[in-house]
PDB file of C-alpha atoms in Angstrom:
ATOM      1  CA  UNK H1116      93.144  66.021 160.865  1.00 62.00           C
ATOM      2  CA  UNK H1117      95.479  69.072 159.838  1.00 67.00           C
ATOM      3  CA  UNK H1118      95.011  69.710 155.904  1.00 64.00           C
ATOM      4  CA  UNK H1119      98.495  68.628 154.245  1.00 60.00           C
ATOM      5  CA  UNK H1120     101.314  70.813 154.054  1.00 63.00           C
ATOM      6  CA  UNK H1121     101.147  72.912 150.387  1.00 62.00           C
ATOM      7  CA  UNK H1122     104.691  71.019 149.578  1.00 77.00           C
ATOM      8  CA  UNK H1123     103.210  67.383 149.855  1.00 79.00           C
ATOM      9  CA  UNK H1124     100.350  68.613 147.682  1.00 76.00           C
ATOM     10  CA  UNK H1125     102.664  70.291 145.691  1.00 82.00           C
ATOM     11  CA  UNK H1126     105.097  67.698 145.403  1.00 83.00           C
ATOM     12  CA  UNK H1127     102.127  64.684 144.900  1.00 80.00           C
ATOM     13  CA  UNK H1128     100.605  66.678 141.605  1.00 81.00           C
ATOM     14  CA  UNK H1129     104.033  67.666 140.298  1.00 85.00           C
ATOM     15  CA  UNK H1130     105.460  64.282 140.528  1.00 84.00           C
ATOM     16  CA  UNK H1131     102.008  62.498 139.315  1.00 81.00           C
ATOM     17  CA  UNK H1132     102.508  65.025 136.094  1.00 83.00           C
ATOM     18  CA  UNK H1133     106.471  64.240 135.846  1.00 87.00           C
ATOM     19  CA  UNK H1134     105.850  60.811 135.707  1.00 81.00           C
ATOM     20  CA  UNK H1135     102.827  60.673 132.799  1.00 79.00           C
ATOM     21  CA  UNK H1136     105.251  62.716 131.027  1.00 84.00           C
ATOM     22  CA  UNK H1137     108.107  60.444 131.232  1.00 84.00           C
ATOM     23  CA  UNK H1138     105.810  57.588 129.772  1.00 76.00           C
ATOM     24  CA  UNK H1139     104.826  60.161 127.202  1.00 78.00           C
ATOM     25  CA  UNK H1140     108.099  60.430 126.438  1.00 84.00           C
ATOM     26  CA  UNK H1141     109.292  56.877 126.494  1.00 79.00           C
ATOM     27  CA  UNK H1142     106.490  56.110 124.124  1.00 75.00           C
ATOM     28  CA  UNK H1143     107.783  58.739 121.555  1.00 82.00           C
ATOM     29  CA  UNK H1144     111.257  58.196 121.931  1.00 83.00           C
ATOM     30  CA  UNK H1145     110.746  54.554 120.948  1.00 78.00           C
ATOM     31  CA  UNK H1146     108.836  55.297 117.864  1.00 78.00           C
ATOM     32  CA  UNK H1147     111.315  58.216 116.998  1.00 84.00           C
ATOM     33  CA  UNK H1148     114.340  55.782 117.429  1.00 81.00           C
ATOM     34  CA  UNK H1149     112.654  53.247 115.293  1.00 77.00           C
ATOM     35  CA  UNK H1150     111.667  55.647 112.387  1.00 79.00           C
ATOM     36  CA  UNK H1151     114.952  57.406 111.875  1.00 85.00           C
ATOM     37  CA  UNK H1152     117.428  55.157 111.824  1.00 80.00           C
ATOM     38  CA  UNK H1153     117.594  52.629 108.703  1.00 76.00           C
ATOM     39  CA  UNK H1154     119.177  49.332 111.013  1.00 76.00           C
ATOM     40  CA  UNK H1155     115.361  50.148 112.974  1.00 70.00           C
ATOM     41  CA  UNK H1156     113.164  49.477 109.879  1.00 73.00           C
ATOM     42  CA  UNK H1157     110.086  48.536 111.199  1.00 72.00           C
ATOM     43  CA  UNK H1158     107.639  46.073 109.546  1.00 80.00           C
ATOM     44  CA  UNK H1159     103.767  46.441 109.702  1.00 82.00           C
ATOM     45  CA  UNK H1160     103.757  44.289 113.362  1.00 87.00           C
ATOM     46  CA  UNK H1161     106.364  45.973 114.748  1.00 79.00           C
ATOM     47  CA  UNK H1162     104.396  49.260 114.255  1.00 79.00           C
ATOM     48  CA  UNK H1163     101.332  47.858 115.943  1.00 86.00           C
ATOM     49  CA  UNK H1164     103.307  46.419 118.855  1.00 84.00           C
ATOM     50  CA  UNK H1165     105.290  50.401 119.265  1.00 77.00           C
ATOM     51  CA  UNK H1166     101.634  51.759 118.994  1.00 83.00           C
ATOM     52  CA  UNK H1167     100.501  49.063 121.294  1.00 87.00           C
ATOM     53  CA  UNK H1168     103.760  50.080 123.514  1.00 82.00           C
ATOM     54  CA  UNK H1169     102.653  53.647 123.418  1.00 80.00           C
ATOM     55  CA  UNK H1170      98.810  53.093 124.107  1.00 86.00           C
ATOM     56  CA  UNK H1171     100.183  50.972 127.427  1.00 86.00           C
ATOM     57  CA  UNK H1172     102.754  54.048 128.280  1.00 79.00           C
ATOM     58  CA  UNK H1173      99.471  56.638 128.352  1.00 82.00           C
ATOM     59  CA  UNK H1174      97.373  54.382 130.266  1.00 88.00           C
ATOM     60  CA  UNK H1175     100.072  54.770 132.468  1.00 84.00           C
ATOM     61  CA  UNK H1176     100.338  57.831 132.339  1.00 80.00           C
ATOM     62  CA  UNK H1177      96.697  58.558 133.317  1.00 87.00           C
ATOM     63  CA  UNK H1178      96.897  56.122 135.819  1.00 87.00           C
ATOM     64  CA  UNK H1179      99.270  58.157 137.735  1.00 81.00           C
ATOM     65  CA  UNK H1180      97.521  61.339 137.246  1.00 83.00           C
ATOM     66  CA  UNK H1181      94.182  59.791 138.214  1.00 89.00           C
ATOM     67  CA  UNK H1182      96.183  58.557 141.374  1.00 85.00           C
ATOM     68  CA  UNK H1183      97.215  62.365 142.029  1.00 83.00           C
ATOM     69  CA  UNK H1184      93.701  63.577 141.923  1.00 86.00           C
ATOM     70  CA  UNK H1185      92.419  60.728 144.379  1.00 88.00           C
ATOM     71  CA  UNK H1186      95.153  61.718 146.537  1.00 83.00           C
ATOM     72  CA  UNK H1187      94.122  65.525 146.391  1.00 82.00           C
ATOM     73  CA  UNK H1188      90.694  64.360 146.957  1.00 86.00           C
ATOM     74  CA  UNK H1189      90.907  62.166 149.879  1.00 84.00           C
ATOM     75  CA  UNK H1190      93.184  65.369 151.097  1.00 78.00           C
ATOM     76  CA  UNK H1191      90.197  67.146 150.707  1.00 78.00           C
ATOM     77  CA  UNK H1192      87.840  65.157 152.280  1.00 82.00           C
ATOM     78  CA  UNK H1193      89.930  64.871 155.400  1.00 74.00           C
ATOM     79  CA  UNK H1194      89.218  68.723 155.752  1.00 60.00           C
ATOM     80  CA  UNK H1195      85.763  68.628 156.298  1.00 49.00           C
TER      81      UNK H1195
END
């Protein structure tokens, strides 16, 4: 089995990273909207369920980094 071409590596860890950013993002961007604006007052639940929200988005975001790295490492294996 030929090793992968550098751009499908390439593109596999850059889009695994794009991606756990975007649910970093998400996660912020809903606490940000909530905590700035006074029509988004949030009570004590509320604040638990964003921080639940946000715990969920990371996971996430790990998952799809941890799904890069098996990629690269079945890659990997495939060269030996």
């Amino acid at each position: 089995m030929a090793p992968p071409h550098p751009s499908e590596v390439d593109w596999t860890v850059v889009k695994a990273i794009i991606d756990a950013q975007s649910h970093t993002n998400t996660s912020l961007e809903r606490y940000l909207l909530a905590v700035t604006h006074d029509e988004f007052e949030l009570s004590e639940a509320e604040i638990e369920t964003s921080l639940e929200d946000a715990i969920d988005n990371h996971a996430q975001a790990i998952d799809d980094l941890r799904t890069a790295k098996e990629y690269l490492d079945r890659e990997a294996d495939g060269d030996r």
